Amino acid sequence: MNIAPDLDSSQAEAVPERGKKDNSELTVYPEDYSLLTDLYQLTMAACYAGESLDERKACFELFVRRLPEGFGYLIAMGLAQALEYLEQFRFSSEQIAALQATGIFSEAPERFWSLLATGRFTGDVWAVQEGTAVFANEPLLRVEAPLWQAQIVETYLLNTINYQTLVATRAARLRDVAGPQATLLEFGTRRAFSPQASLWAARAALAAGLDATSNVLAALKLGRKPAGTMAHALVMALGAIHGSEGQAFAAFHHYFPGATLLIDTYDALAAARLLAYQLQAGEIELRGVRLDSGDLVALSREIRSILPGIPIFASGDLDEWEIARLQAEGACIDGYGLGTKLVTGSPVNGVYKLVEIEGIPVMKKSVGKETYPGRKQIFRRFYQNQMQADRLGLAAESPTDDCEQPLLQLVMKDGKRLQPPEPLEAMRERTAINVASLPSETRRLSEPQQPPVELSKELQALLQQMQIS
């Protein structure tokens, strides 16, 4: 196991600064992307260079062996950021000097350094479209490139696709349970695993069915208007200074007329009665109230009777199971804020495995971690817009009839994207169509069942041949 020691002071001094940026600042910039990888990707690339294997054509596929517990499907997401990364893949002279200063690569061949200095990603990428439902052992993405390139990019591809696929799947399930009329807002920034992850989470959530995000930076970058309400702190601060909760509401509405008000800082029912009086007197306009605690079923019912026609919004560690419970028990809730449970939870444990080198199929035979050999394609069978089954075959195969559709498409050729990034609306629509096409037993929350994924005869034959070889 090659574990790098900490840099000593002399080595640290040898690492040049990049412009005015402080190298100790743990902020990721686009020019840093190529170094955002695991050490063994670089050491393997150096070994490939030394053994004159670096330019051999390799094929890697990214897939999950098993779906997260309680999931019947995944919604593929993160492709746009993966392709952006591949297009920007390059190593600067400062980065190369920093790697050399570690001392880890002292025996690496000179060819390794020349590859880094002049190399760009020149490969092809096949992928399912973002918003597509996928299942265990089906490749979300296939990279065909010189071996050293295909190897180094593994870590970043897994990082963005695993995380965005997790959030997109949760968002799709939330939309499926809540229904098309409910307002669903992404509130996960403070719980996401990093500032970068919060942007990816917002994007994935919106692309998979949520209506808006409270993350201002993400919303503006995505061409959306941020959405949100208010916090208990404003009610407590203004109420303490001005004398009452009602005056706090009035002050907030002075600057944001009609904004949704958080009413459970003290007594939600008393606050609702106060607002009902102000509405009847024509003192305010009100577009909604929000509950963040308490018995949401009982409170929402009572508030609906006090404030008929006013949307009720709920938040507070909600997920698809809790929303299903609230609906089953008759809660009067029109929208939900989704945070912690949306952007965290059981990971999508995607892996990235070599399946072919120089046209030679390869497979991993480790117990419990076997892989299918060769470049593959997913053929999905539909009948009256409903998914029937998937057939996992070799890339050279064709659909058996007009009811089968190949899902993996060529999205990058010779290191260049073939199409501009899709708008969120297109991915949102695709997600909705894909989820609606799934069998009911796949969409359910309790013990969902993955649809059948059969292996083609050609893939079965290749697998059998390689298992006995």
Coordinates of C-alpha atoms in Angstrom, one line a residue:
M1 CA 0.0 0.0 0.0
N2 CA 1.5 3.3 -1.1
I3 CA 0.6 5.9 1.5
A4 CA 2.2 9.3 1.0
P5 CA 3.9 10.8 4.1
D6 CA 3.3 14.4 5.1
L7 CA 5.6 16.9 3.3
D8 CA 8.5 18.0 5.3
S9 CA 9.3 21.7 5.4
S10 CA 11.9 21.5 2.6
Q11 CA 9.5 19.7 0.3
A12 CA 6.7 22.1 1.2
E13 CA 8.8 25.1 0.3
A14 CA 9.5 23.5 -3.1
V15 CA 5.9 23.5 -4.0
P16 CA 5.3 26.7 -5.9
E17 CA 2.3 28.9 -5.3
R18 CA -0.2 29.2 -8.1
G19 CA -0.7 32.9 -8.7
K20 CA -2.0 34.6 -5.6
K21 CA -3.9 31.6 -4.3
D22 CA -2.9 30.1 -1.0
N23 CA -2.2 26.4 -1.5
S24 CA -3.4 25.7 2.0
E25 CA -6.9 26.9 1.1
L26 CA -9.1 23.9 0.7
T27 CA -11.2 25.4 -2.0
V28 CA -11.5 23.6 -5.4
Y29 CA -11.1 25.6 -8.6
P30 CA -11.6 24.2 -12.1
E31 CA -7.9 24.3 -12.7
D32 CA -7.5 22.0 -9.7
Y33 CA -9.8 19.2 -11.0
S34 CA -7.0 17.0 -12.4
L35 CA -5.4 16.7 -9.0
L36 CA -8.7 15.9 -7.4
T37 CA -8.0 12.2 -7.6
D38 CA -6.8 9.3 -5.5
L39 CA -3.0 8.8 -5.4
Y40 CA -3.2 5.3 -6.9
Q41 CA -4.7 6.6 -10.1
L42 CA -1.5 8.6 -10.6
T43 CA 0.8 5.8 -9.5
M44 CA -0.9 3.3 -11.8
A45 CA -0.6 5.8 -14.7
A46 CA 3.1 6.1 -14.0
C47 CA 3.4 2.3 -14.1
Y48 CA 1.4 2.1 -17.3
A49 CA 3.9 4.6 -18.8
G50 CA 6.9 2.7 -17.6
E51 CA 5.5 -0.6 -19.1
S52 CA 4.6 1.2 -22.4
L53 CA 0.9 0.5 -21.8
D54 CA -0.3 4.1 -21.4
E55 CA -1.6 4.5 -24.9
R56 CA -3.4 1.2 -25.1
K57 CA -7.1 1.6 -25.8
A58 CA -9.0 0.8 -22.6
C59 CA -12.7 0.7 -21.7
F60 CA -14.0 1.3 -18.2
E61 CA -17.7 1.2 -17.1
L62 CA -19.3 3.0 -14.2
F63 CA -22.2 1.1 -12.5
V64 CA -23.5 0.0 -9.1
R65 CA -23.4 -3.6 -8.0
R66 CA -26.4 -3.2 -5.7
L67 CA -29.0 -0.5 -5.2
P68 CA -29.1 1.3 -1.9
E69 CA -31.4 -0.4 0.7
G70 CA -35.0 0.4 0.1
F71 CA -34.5 1.7 -3.5
G72 CA -36.1 0.0 -6.5
Y73 CA -34.3 2.2 -9.0
L74 CA -31.8 5.0 -9.5
I75 CA -32.0 8.2 -11.5
A76 CA -28.8 8.8 -13.4
M77 CA -27.4 12.3 -12.8
G78 CA -24.1 14.2 -12.9
L79 CA -23.1 13.6 -16.5
A80 CA -22.8 17.3 -17.4
Q81 CA -20.3 17.9 -14.7
A82 CA -18.4 14.7 -15.6
L83 CA -18.1 15.9 -19.2
E84 CA -17.1 19.4 -18.1
Y85 CA -14.3 17.8 -16.1
L86 CA -13.1 15.7 -18.9
E87 CA -12.9 18.7 -21.3
Q88 CA -10.8 20.6 -18.7
F89 CA -8.6 17.7 -17.8
R90 CA -4.9 18.9 -17.9
F91 CA -2.0 19.3 -15.6
S92 CA -0.2 22.6 -15.2
S93 CA 3.5 23.0 -14.7
E94 CA 2.9 24.0 -11.1
Q95 CA 0.8 20.9 -10.4
I96 CA 3.5 18.7 -11.9
A97 CA 6.2 20.4 -9.8
A98 CA 4.0 19.8 -6.7
L99 CA 3.7 16.1 -7.5
Q100 CA 7.5 15.9 -8.0
A101 CA 8.1 17.6 -4.7
T102 CA 6.3 14.8 -2.8
G103 CA 9.1 12.4 -3.5
I104 CA 6.6 9.7 -4.2
F105 CA 7.3 9.6 -7.9
S106 CA 11.1 9.7 -7.7
E107 CA 11.4 6.4 -9.7
A108 CA 8.6 7.2 -12.1
P109 CA 9.6 7.2 -15.8
E110 CA 10.2 10.4 -17.7
R111 CA 7.4 9.5 -20.0
F112 CA 4.9 9.8 -17.1
W113 CA 5.8 13.5 -16.7
S114 CA 5.6 14.2 -20.4
L115 CA 2.1 12.6 -20.5
L116 CA 1.0 14.9 -17.7
A117 CA 2.6 18.0 -19.3
T118 CA 1.1 17.5 -22.7
G119 CA -1.9 15.3 -22.2
R120 CA -5.6 16.0 -22.5
F121 CA -8.6 13.7 -22.4
T122 CA -8.9 12.4 -25.9
G123 CA -11.4 9.6 -25.4
D124 CA -15.0 8.8 -26.2
V125 CA -17.8 8.6 -23.6
W126 CA -21.1 6.7 -23.9
A127 CA -23.7 7.4 -21.2
V128 CA -27.4 7.2 -20.3
Q129 CA -29.1 10.6 -20.4
E130 CA -29.5 12.4 -17.1
G131 CA -32.9 11.6 -15.6
T132 CA -32.9 8.0 -16.9
A133 CA -33.9 5.2 -14.5
V134 CA -31.1 2.6 -14.1
F135 CA -30.6 -0.6 -12.1
A136 CA -27.9 -2.7 -10.6
N137 CA -25.0 -3.8 -12.9
E138 CA -26.2 -1.4 -15.7
P139 CA -23.5 1.0 -16.8
L140 CA -24.4 4.6 -16.4
L141 CA -21.3 5.6 -18.3
R142 CA -18.6 4.0 -20.4
V143 CA -15.2 5.6 -21.0
E144 CA -13.1 4.5 -24.0
A145 CA -9.7 6.2 -24.0
P146 CA -6.0 5.6 -23.7
L147 CA -5.4 3.6 -20.6
W148 CA -3.6 6.3 -18.5
Q149 CA -6.4 8.8 -19.2
A150 CA -9.2 6.4 -18.5
Q151 CA -7.6 5.5 -15.2
I152 CA -6.9 8.9 -13.8
V153 CA -10.4 10.2 -14.3
E154 CA -12.0 7.5 -12.2
T155 CA -12.2 9.3 -8.9
Y156 CA -13.8 12.5 -10.1
L157 CA -16.3 10.7 -12.3
L158 CA -17.4 8.6 -9.4
N159 CA -17.6 11.6 -7.1
T160 CA -20.0 13.6 -9.2
I161 CA -22.1 10.8 -10.6
N162 CA -22.5 8.9 -7.3
Y163 CA -23.6 11.9 -5.3
Q164 CA -25.9 13.5 -7.9
T165 CA -27.5 10.2 -8.7
L166 CA -28.2 9.7 -5.0
V167 CA -29.9 13.2 -4.7
A168 CA -31.7 12.9 -8.0
T169 CA -33.1 9.5 -6.9
R170 CA -34.3 10.8 -3.6
A171 CA -35.8 13.9 -5.3
A172 CA -37.7 11.6 -7.9
R173 CA -39.0 9.5 -5.1
L174 CA -40.2 12.5 -3.1
R175 CA -42.0 13.9 -6.2
D176 CA -43.6 10.5 -6.9
V177 CA -44.9 10.3 -3.3
A178 CA -45.9 13.9 -2.9
G179 CA -47.7 14.1 -6.2
P180 CA -47.4 16.6 -9.1
Q181 CA -49.3 19.5 -7.3
A182 CA -47.2 19.7 -4.2
T183 CA -44.5 22.4 -3.9
L184 CA -41.1 20.8 -3.1
L185 CA -38.2 23.0 -2.1
E186 CA -34.6 21.9 -1.7
F187 CA -33.3 23.1 1.7
G188 CA -30.2 20.9 2.0
T189 CA -27.2 23.4 1.7
R190 CA -26.4 23.3 5.4
R191 CA -26.5 19.5 5.5
A192 CA -24.7 18.7 2.2
F193 CA -21.3 17.2 2.5
S194 CA -19.4 20.3 1.3
P195 CA -20.1 23.7 -0.3
Q196 CA -19.4 22.1 -3.7
A197 CA -21.8 19.2 -2.9
S198 CA -24.5 21.7 -2.0
L199 CA -24.4 23.1 -5.6
W200 CA -24.5 19.6 -7.1
A201 CA -27.4 18.6 -4.7
A202 CA -29.4 21.6 -5.7
R203 CA -28.9 20.9 -9.4
A204 CA -29.7 17.2 -9.1
A205 CA -32.8 17.9 -7.0
L206 CA -34.2 20.5 -9.5
A207 CA -33.4 18.2 -12.5
A208 CA -35.2 15.3 -10.9
G209 CA -38.5 17.1 -9.9
L210 CA -38.2 19.6 -7.1
D211 CA -39.5 23.1 -7.8
A212 CA -36.8 25.4 -6.4
T213 CA -33.8 25.7 -4.1
S214 CA -33.0 28.0 -1.2
N215 CA -29.3 27.9 -2.2
V216 CA -28.9 31.4 -3.7
L217 CA -25.6 30.6 -5.6
A218 CA -26.9 27.4 -7.1
A219 CA -30.2 29.0 -8.1
L220 CA -28.5 31.9 -9.9
K221 CA -26.0 29.7 -11.6
L222 CA -28.8 27.5 -12.8
G223 CA -30.9 30.4 -14.1
R224 CA -33.5 29.9 -11.4
K225 CA -35.0 32.2 -8.7
P226 CA -34.1 31.1 -5.2
A227 CA -37.0 30.2 -2.8
G228 CA -37.4 30.2 0.9
T229 CA -39.3 31.5 3.9
M230 CA -37.9 32.8 7.2
A231 CA -36.3 31.5 10.4
H232 CA -37.3 31.5 14.0
A233 CA -34.5 33.9 14.8
L234 CA -36.3 36.8 13.0
V235 CA -39.5 36.2 14.9
M236 CA -37.6 36.1 18.2
A237 CA -35.4 39.1 17.5
L238 CA -38.1 41.4 16.1
G239 CA -40.7 40.1 18.5
A240 CA -38.4 40.9 21.4
I241 CA -37.6 44.4 20.2
H242 CA -41.0 45.3 18.8
G243 CA -43.1 43.5 21.5
S244 CA -45.0 40.7 19.7
E245 CA -44.9 38.0 17.1
G246 CA -47.5 39.8 15.1
Q247 CA -45.3 42.9 14.8
A248 CA -42.5 40.6 13.7
F249 CA -44.7 39.3 10.9
A250 CA -45.8 42.8 10.0
A251 CA -42.2 44.0 9.8
F252 CA -41.2 41.1 7.5
H253 CA -44.2 41.6 5.3
H254 CA -43.3 45.3 5.0
Y255 CA -40.2 44.3 3.0
F256 CA -41.5 41.0 1.5
P257 CA -45.2 41.5 1.0
G258 CA -47.2 38.2 1.2
A259 CA -44.1 36.0 1.9
T260 CA -44.7 32.7 3.6
L261 CA -44.5 33.1 7.4
L262 CA -43.0 30.6 9.9
I263 CA -45.6 30.3 12.6
D264 CA -44.5 27.7 15.1
T265 CA -41.8 29.7 17.0
Y266 CA -44.2 29.9 20.0
D267 CA -47.8 28.7 19.4
A268 CA -48.6 27.9 15.9
L269 CA -52.4 27.9 16.4
A270 CA -52.3 31.3 18.2
A271 CA -50.2 32.7 15.3
A272 CA -52.7 31.3 12.8
R273 CA -55.6 33.0 14.6
L274 CA -53.7 36.3 14.6
L275 CA -53.0 36.0 10.9
A276 CA -56.7 35.1 10.2
Y277 CA -57.8 38.3 12.0
Q278 CA -55.3 40.4 10.1
L279 CA -56.4 38.8 6.8
Q280 CA -60.1 39.5 7.6
A281 CA -59.3 43.1 8.5
G282 CA -57.4 43.5 5.2
E283 CA -54.2 44.4 7.0
I284 CA -52.0 41.8 5.2
E285 CA -51.8 39.5 2.2
L286 CA -50.5 36.0 2.8
R287 CA -49.3 33.4 0.4
G288 CA -48.5 30.7 2.9
V289 CA -47.5 29.6 6.3
R290 CA -44.8 27.1 7.3
L291 CA -44.6 24.6 10.1
D292 CA -41.3 23.2 11.2
S293 CA -42.2 21.1 14.3
G294 CA -44.9 19.5 16.3
D295 CA -47.7 17.1 15.2
L296 CA -47.9 18.1 11.6
V297 CA -51.1 16.1 10.9
A298 CA -53.1 17.7 13.8
L299 CA -51.6 21.2 13.4
S300 CA -52.1 21.3 9.7
R301 CA -55.7 20.3 10.0
E302 CA -56.5 22.9 12.6
I303 CA -54.6 25.6 10.7
R304 CA -56.5 24.8 7.5
S305 CA -59.8 25.4 9.4
I306 CA -58.4 28.7 10.7
L307 CA -56.8 29.8 7.5
P308 CA -58.9 28.3 4.7
G309 CA -57.3 28.7 1.3
I310 CA -53.9 29.6 2.6
P311 CA -51.1 27.1 1.5
I312 CA -49.5 25.2 4.4
F313 CA -45.8 24.4 4.0
A314 CA -44.0 21.8 6.2
S315 CA -40.3 21.2 6.9
G316 CA -38.1 19.4 9.5
D317 CA -36.1 16.3 8.5
L318 CA -38.8 15.1 6.1
D319 CA -38.3 12.3 3.6
E320 CA -40.5 10.3 1.3
W321 CA -41.6 7.8 4.0
E322 CA -42.7 10.7 6.3
I323 CA -44.5 12.5 3.5
A324 CA -46.3 9.2 2.7
R325 CA -47.3 8.9 6.4
L326 CA -48.6 12.5 6.6
Q327 CA -50.7 12.0 3.5
A328 CA -52.1 8.7 4.7
E329 CA -53.1 10.3 8.0
G330 CA -54.9 13.2 6.3
A331 CA -52.4 16.1 6.8
C332 CA -53.5 19.3 5.1
I333 CA -50.1 20.2 3.6
D334 CA -49.5 21.8 0.3
G335 CA -45.7 21.8 0.1
Y336 CA -42.5 20.5 1.7
G337 CA -39.0 21.7 2.4
L338 CA -36.5 18.9 2.0
G339 CA -33.0 19.1 3.5
T340 CA -31.1 16.6 5.5
K341 CA -32.7 13.4 4.3
L342 CA -32.5 14.6 0.6
V343 CA -28.8 15.4 0.5
T344 CA -27.5 12.7 2.8
G345 CA -28.4 9.0 3.5
S346 CA -27.4 5.6 2.1
P347 CA -24.7 6.3 -0.6
V348 CA -25.0 5.2 -4.2
N349 CA -21.9 2.9 -4.2
G350 CA -21.0 3.2 -7.9
V351 CA -17.8 1.6 -9.1
Y352 CA -15.6 2.1 -12.2
K353 CA -14.2 -1.1 -13.6
L354 CA -12.0 -2.0 -16.6
V355 CA -14.0 -4.2 -19.0
E356 CA -11.8 -4.3 -22.1
I357 CA -8.2 -3.5 -23.0
E358 CA -7.0 -3.4 -26.6
G359 CA -10.2 -5.1 -27.7
I360 CA -9.6 -8.0 -25.2
P361 CA -12.6 -8.4 -22.7
V362 CA -11.6 -8.6 -19.1
M363 CA -13.5 -9.2 -15.9
K364 CA -13.0 -9.2 -12.1
K365 CA -13.6 -12.6 -10.5
S366 CA -13.3 -11.7 -6.8
V367 CA -16.0 -13.3 -4.8
G368 CA -18.9 -10.9 -4.3
K369 CA -17.4 -8.4 -6.6
E370 CA -17.5 -10.1 -10.0
T371 CA -18.0 -7.9 -13.1
Y372 CA -19.3 -8.6 -16.5
P373 CA -16.7 -8.5 -19.3
G374 CA -16.7 -6.5 -22.5
R375 CA -18.2 -3.2 -23.6
K376 CA -21.9 -3.2 -22.9
Q377 CA -25.2 -1.7 -23.9
I378 CA -28.6 -1.5 -22.1
F379 CA -31.6 -2.4 -24.2
R380 CA -34.9 -1.3 -22.6
R381 CA -38.1 -2.9 -23.7
F382 CA -41.3 -0.8 -23.6
Y383 CA -45.0 -1.7 -24.2
Q384 CA -47.5 1.1 -24.3
N385 CA -45.0 3.5 -22.7
Q386 CA -44.5 1.1 -19.7
M387 CA -41.1 -0.5 -19.1
Q388 CA -41.2 -4.3 -19.4
A389 CA -37.6 -5.4 -18.8
D390 CA -34.0 -4.5 -19.5
R391 CA -31.5 -6.6 -21.5
L392 CA -27.8 -6.1 -20.8
G393 CA -25.9 -7.0 -23.9
L394 CA -22.6 -6.3 -25.6
A395 CA -22.1 -2.9 -27.3
A396 CA -21.9 -4.5 -30.8
E397 CA -25.4 -6.0 -30.4
S398 CA -28.6 -4.4 -31.8
P399 CA -32.2 -4.1 -30.5
T400 CA -34.1 -7.3 -31.1
D401 CA -37.2 -5.4 -32.3
D402 CA -38.8 -2.0 -32.3
C403 CA -39.9 -2.3 -28.7
E404 CA -36.3 -2.2 -27.5
Q405 CA -34.3 1.0 -27.1
P406 CA -30.6 1.3 -26.5
L407 CA -29.9 3.6 -23.5
L408 CA -26.2 4.4 -23.8
Q409 CA -25.5 7.1 -26.2
L410 CA -22.3 8.6 -27.5
V411 CA -22.0 12.0 -25.7
M412 CA -18.3 12.8 -26.1
K413 CA -16.0 12.1 -29.1
D414 CA -12.2 12.6 -29.1
G415 CA -12.5 14.5 -25.8
K416 CA -15.2 16.9 -27.1
R417 CA -18.8 17.1 -26.1
L418 CA -21.2 16.4 -28.9
Q419 CA -24.1 18.4 -27.5
P420 CA -24.4 21.4 -25.2
P421 CA -25.6 20.7 -21.6
E422 CA -29.3 20.0 -21.4
P423 CA -31.6 22.4 -19.6
L424 CA -33.0 21.4 -16.3
E425 CA -36.5 21.3 -17.7
A426 CA -35.6 18.5 -20.2
M427 CA -34.0 16.4 -17.4
R428 CA -37.0 17.0 -15.1
E429 CA -39.4 15.9 -17.8
R430 CA -37.3 12.8 -18.6
T431 CA -37.2 11.9 -14.9
A432 CA -40.9 12.1 -14.6
I433 CA -41.5 10.0 -17.7
N434 CA -39.0 7.4 -16.6
V435 CA -40.5 7.1 -13.1
A436 CA -44.0 6.9 -14.5
S437 CA -43.0 4.1 -16.8
L438 CA -41.7 1.9 -14.0
P439 CA -43.7 -1.0 -12.6
S440 CA -45.6 -0.1 -9.4
E441 CA -43.6 -2.7 -7.4
T442 CA -40.4 -0.8 -8.4
R443 CA -41.8 2.6 -7.3
R444 CA -43.2 1.6 -4.0
L445 CA -41.4 2.5 -0.8
S446 CA -42.0 -0.8 1.1
E447 CA -39.7 -3.5 -0.2
P448 CA -39.4 -2.3 -3.8
Q449 CA -38.5 -4.8 -6.5
Q450 CA -36.0 -4.1 -9.3
P451 CA -37.4 -5.0 -12.7
P452 CA -35.8 -8.0 -14.4
V453 CA -32.4 -7.3 -16.1
E454 CA -31.6 -10.3 -18.3
L455 CA -28.2 -10.9 -19.9
S456 CA -28.1 -11.3 -23.7
K457 CA -27.1 -14.7 -25.1
E458 CA -23.9 -13.1 -26.4
L459 CA -23.0 -11.7 -23.0
Q460 CA -23.8 -14.9 -21.3
A461 CA -21.5 -16.8 -23.7
L462 CA -18.7 -14.4 -23.2
L463 CA -19.1 -14.6 -19.4
Q464 CA -19.1 -18.4 -19.4
Q465 CA -16.0 -18.4 -21.7
M466 CA -14.1 -16.1 -19.4
Q467 CA -15.2 -17.8 -16.2
I468 CA -13.6 -21.1 -17.3
S469 CA -10.5 -19.6 -18.9

